One Martini backbone bead per residue (centre of mass of N, CA, C, O) as a GRO file, in nm:
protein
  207
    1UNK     BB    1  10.448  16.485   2.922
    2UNK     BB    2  10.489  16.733   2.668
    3UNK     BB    3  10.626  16.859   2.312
    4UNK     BB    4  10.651  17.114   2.095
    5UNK     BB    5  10.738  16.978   1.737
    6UNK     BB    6  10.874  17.106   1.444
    7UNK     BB    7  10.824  16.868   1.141
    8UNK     BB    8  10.832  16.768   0.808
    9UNK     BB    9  10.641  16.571   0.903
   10UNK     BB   10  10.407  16.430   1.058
   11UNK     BB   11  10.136  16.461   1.238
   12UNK     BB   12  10.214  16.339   1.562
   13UNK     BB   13  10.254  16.068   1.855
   14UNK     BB   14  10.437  15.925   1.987
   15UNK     BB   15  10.548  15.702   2.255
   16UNK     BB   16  10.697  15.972   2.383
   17UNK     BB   17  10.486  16.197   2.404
   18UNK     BB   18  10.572  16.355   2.119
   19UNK     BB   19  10.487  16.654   1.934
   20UNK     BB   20  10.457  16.673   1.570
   21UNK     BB   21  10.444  16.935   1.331
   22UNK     BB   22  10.413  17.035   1.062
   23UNK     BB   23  10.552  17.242   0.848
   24UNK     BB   24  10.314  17.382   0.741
   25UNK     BB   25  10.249  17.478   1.022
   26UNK     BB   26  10.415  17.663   1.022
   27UNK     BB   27  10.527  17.973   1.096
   28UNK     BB   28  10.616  18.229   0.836
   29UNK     BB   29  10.845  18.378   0.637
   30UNK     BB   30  10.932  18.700   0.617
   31UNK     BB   31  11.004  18.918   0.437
   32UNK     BB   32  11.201  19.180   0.467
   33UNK     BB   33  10.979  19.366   0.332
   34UNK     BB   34  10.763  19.287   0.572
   35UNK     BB   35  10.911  19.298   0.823
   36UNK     BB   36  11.006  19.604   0.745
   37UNK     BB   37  10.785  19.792   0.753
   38UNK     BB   38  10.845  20.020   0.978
   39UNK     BB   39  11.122  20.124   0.873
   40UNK     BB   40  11.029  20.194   0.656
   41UNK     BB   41  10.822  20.460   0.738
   42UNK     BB   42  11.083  20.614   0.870
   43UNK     BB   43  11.207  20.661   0.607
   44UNK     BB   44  11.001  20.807   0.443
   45UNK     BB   45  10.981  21.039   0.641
   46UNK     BB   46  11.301  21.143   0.620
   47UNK     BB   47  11.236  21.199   0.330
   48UNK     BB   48  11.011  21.405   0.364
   49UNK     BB   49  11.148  21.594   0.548
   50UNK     BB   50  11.395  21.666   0.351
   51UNK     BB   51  11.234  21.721   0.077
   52UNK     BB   52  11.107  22.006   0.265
   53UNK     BB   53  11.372  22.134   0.382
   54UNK     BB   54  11.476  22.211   0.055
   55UNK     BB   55  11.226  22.368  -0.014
   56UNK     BB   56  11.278  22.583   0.187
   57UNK     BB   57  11.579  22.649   0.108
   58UNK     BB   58  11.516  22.736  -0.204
   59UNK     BB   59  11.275  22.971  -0.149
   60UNK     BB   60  11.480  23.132   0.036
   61UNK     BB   61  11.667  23.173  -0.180
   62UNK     BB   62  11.445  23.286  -0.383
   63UNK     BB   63  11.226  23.447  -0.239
   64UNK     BB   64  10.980  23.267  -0.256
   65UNK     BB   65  10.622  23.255  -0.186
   66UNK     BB   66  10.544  23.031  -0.349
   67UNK     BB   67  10.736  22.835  -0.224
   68UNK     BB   68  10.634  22.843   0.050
   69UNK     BB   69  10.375  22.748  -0.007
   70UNK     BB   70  10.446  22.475  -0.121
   71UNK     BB   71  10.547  22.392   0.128
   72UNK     BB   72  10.353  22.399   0.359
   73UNK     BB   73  10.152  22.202   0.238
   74UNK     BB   74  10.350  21.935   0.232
   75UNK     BB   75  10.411  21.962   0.512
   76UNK     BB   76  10.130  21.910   0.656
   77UNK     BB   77  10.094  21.645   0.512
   78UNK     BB   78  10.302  21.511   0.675
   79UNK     BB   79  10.196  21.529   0.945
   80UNK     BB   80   9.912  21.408   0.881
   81UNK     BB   81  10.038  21.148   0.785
   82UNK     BB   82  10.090  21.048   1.118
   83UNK     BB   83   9.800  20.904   1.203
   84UNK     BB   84   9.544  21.124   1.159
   85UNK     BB   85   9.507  21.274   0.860
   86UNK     BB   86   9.490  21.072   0.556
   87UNK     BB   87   9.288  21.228   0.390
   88UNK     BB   88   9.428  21.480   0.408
   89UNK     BB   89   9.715  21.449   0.320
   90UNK     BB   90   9.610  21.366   0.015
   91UNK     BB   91   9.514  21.659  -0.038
   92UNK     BB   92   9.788  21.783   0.017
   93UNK     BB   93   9.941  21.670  -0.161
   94UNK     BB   94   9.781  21.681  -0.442
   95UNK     BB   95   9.808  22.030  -0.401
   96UNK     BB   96  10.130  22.123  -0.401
   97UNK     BB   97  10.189  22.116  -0.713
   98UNK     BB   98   9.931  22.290  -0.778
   99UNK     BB   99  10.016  22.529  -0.641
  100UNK     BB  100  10.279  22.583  -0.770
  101UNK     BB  101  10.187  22.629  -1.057
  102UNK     BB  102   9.991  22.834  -0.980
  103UNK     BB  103  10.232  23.018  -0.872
  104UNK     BB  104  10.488  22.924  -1.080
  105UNK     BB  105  10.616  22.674  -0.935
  106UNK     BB  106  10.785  22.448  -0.971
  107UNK     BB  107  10.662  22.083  -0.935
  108UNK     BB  108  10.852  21.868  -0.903
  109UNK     BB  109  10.936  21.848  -0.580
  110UNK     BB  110  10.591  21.843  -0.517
  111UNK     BB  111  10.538  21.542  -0.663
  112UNK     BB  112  10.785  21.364  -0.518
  113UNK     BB  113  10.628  21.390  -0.241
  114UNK     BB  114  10.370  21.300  -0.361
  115UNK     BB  115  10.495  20.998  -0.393
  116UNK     BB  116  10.582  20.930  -0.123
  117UNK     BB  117  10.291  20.985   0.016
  118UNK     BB  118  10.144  20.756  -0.120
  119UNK     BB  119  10.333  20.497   0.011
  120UNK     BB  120  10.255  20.568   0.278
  121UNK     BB  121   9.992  20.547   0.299
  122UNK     BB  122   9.894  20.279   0.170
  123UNK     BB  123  10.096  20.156   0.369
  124UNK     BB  124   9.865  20.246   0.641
  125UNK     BB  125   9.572  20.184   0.439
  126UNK     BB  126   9.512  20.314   0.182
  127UNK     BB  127   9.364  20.294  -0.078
  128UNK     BB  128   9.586  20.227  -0.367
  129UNK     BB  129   9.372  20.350  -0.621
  130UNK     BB  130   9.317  20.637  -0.474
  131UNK     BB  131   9.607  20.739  -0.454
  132UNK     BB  132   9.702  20.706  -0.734
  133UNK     BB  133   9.486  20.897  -0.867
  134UNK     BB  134   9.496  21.143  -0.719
  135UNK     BB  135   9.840  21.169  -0.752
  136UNK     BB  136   9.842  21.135  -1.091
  137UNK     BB  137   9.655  21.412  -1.144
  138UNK     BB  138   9.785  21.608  -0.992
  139UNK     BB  139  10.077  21.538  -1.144
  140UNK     BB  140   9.957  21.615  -1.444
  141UNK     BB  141   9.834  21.911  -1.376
  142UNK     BB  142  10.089  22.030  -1.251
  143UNK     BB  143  10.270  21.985  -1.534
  144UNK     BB  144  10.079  22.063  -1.756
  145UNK     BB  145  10.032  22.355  -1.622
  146UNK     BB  146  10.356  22.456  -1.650
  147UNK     BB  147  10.420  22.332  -1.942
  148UNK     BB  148  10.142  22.382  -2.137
  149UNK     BB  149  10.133  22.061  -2.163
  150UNK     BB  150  10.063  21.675  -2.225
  151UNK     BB  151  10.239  21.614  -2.388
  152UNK     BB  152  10.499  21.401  -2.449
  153UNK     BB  153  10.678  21.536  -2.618
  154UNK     BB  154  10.675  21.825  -2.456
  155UNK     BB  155  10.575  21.686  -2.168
  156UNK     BB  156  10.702  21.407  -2.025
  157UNK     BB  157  10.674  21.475  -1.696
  158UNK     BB  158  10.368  21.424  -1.677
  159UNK     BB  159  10.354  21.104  -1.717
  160UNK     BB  160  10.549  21.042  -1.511
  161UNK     BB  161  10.416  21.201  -1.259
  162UNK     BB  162  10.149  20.956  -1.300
  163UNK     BB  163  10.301  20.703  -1.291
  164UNK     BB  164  10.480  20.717  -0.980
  165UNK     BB  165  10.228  20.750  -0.845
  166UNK     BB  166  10.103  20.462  -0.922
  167UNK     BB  167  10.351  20.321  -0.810
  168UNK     BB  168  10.373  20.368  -0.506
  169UNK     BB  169  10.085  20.299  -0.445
  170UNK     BB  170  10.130  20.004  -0.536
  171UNK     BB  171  10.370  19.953  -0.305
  172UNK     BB  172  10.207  20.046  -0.052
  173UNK     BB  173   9.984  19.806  -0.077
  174UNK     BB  174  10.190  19.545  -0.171
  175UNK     BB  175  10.297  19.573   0.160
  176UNK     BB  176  10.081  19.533   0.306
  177UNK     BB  177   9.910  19.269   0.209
  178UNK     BB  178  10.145  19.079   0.247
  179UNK     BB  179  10.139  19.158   0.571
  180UNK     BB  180   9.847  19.029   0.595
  181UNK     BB  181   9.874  18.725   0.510
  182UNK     BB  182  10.144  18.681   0.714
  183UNK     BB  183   9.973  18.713   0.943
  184UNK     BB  184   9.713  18.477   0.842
  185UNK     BB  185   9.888  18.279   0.850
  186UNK     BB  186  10.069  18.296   1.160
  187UNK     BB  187   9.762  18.248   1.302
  188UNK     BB  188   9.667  17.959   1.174
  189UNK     BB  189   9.960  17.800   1.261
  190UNK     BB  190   9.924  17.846   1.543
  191UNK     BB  191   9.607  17.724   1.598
  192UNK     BB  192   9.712  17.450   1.494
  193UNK     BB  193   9.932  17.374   1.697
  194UNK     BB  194   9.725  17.425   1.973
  195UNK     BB  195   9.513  17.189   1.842
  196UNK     BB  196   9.775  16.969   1.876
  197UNK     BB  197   9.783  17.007   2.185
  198UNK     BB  198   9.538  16.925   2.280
  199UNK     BB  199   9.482  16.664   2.169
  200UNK     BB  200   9.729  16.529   2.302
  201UNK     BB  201   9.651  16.585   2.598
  202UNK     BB  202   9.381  16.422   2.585
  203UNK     BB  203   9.551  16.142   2.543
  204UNK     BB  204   9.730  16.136   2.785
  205UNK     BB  205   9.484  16.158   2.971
  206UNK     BB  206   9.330  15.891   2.866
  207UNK     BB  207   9.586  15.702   2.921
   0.00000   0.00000   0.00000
């Protein structure tokens, strides 16, 4: 019999027929923010719901049906965007601040779910270049649409909505890469301590 340990030191077999594999080899620890992948996926929802819900209840104080239309388009997103069709809902997220624009309605609040919008698909596998141009076109014409002008100077929230989205989507694709590396050390890492545990077994087994 023998037993498979972990230690800084050399993969060896000592006397005792104890199997000690390198630190090397020990599977990798993940960062918490990569360990709470699906956490955050959760917290992003919650998020994305309530800023929905806040959408329709200014909408309905203001009695605006231009309102209640981009409310709806961005809430259809936020279901697609449930593991349904993510390429459907990054469309739908896209279209909320233009809808509202092209209705009258201020667009800040359908950009800013629609850059939450662009991290949770990322974070789900959506490729962050794509998503990230998106969501930055989107929100850049449709604040440049509403206030008339795409200048920095006069119409600095242009800039910032084209740039946030580039940031979310950059935010969730760079947490979802880590967590596909640190699956594929952690994968690695087992397969070495298996393929020493093999070994060693079958050395006790010809002495």
């Amino acid at each position: 019999m023998y037993c498979v340990e972990t230690t800084p030191g050399a993969g060896t077999r000592g006397d005792t027929g104890v199997m000690r594999t390198t630190g090397a080899d020990a599977p990798p620890r993940m960062p918490v923010w990569v360990r709470g992948t699906r956490a955050l996926e959760i917290v992003t929802l919650v998020v994305l719901g309530l800023a929905v819900l806040v959408e329709y209840l200014v909408a309905l104080r203001e009695g605006s049906l231009a309102g209640l239309v981009a409310a709806a388009v961005v809430s259809l997103a936020v279901i697609l965007s449930y593991r349904i069709q993510p390429y459907a809902a990054l469309v739908l997220f896209a279209l909320g601040p233009l809808v509202a624009s092209a209705l009258g309605w201020l667009p800040t609040h359908n950009w800013s779910i629609a850059c939450f919008g662009a991290f949770l698909l990322t974070l789900r596998g959506l490729p962050g270049l794509l998503t990230g141009v998106v969501i930055a076109a989107a929100n850049l014409g449709a604040v440049g649409w509403y206030g008339g002008t795409l200048s920095v100077q006069a119409n600095a929230e242009a800039s910032i909505a084209a740039a946030a989205g580039l940031l979310m989507a950059a935010s969730g694709s760079a947490i979802r890469g880590q967590r596909q590396y640190f699956e594929e050390l952690s994968a690695r890492a087992q397969e070495a301590i298996a393929t020493r545990a093999a070994v060693a077994e079958r050395s006790v087994a010809q002495e």
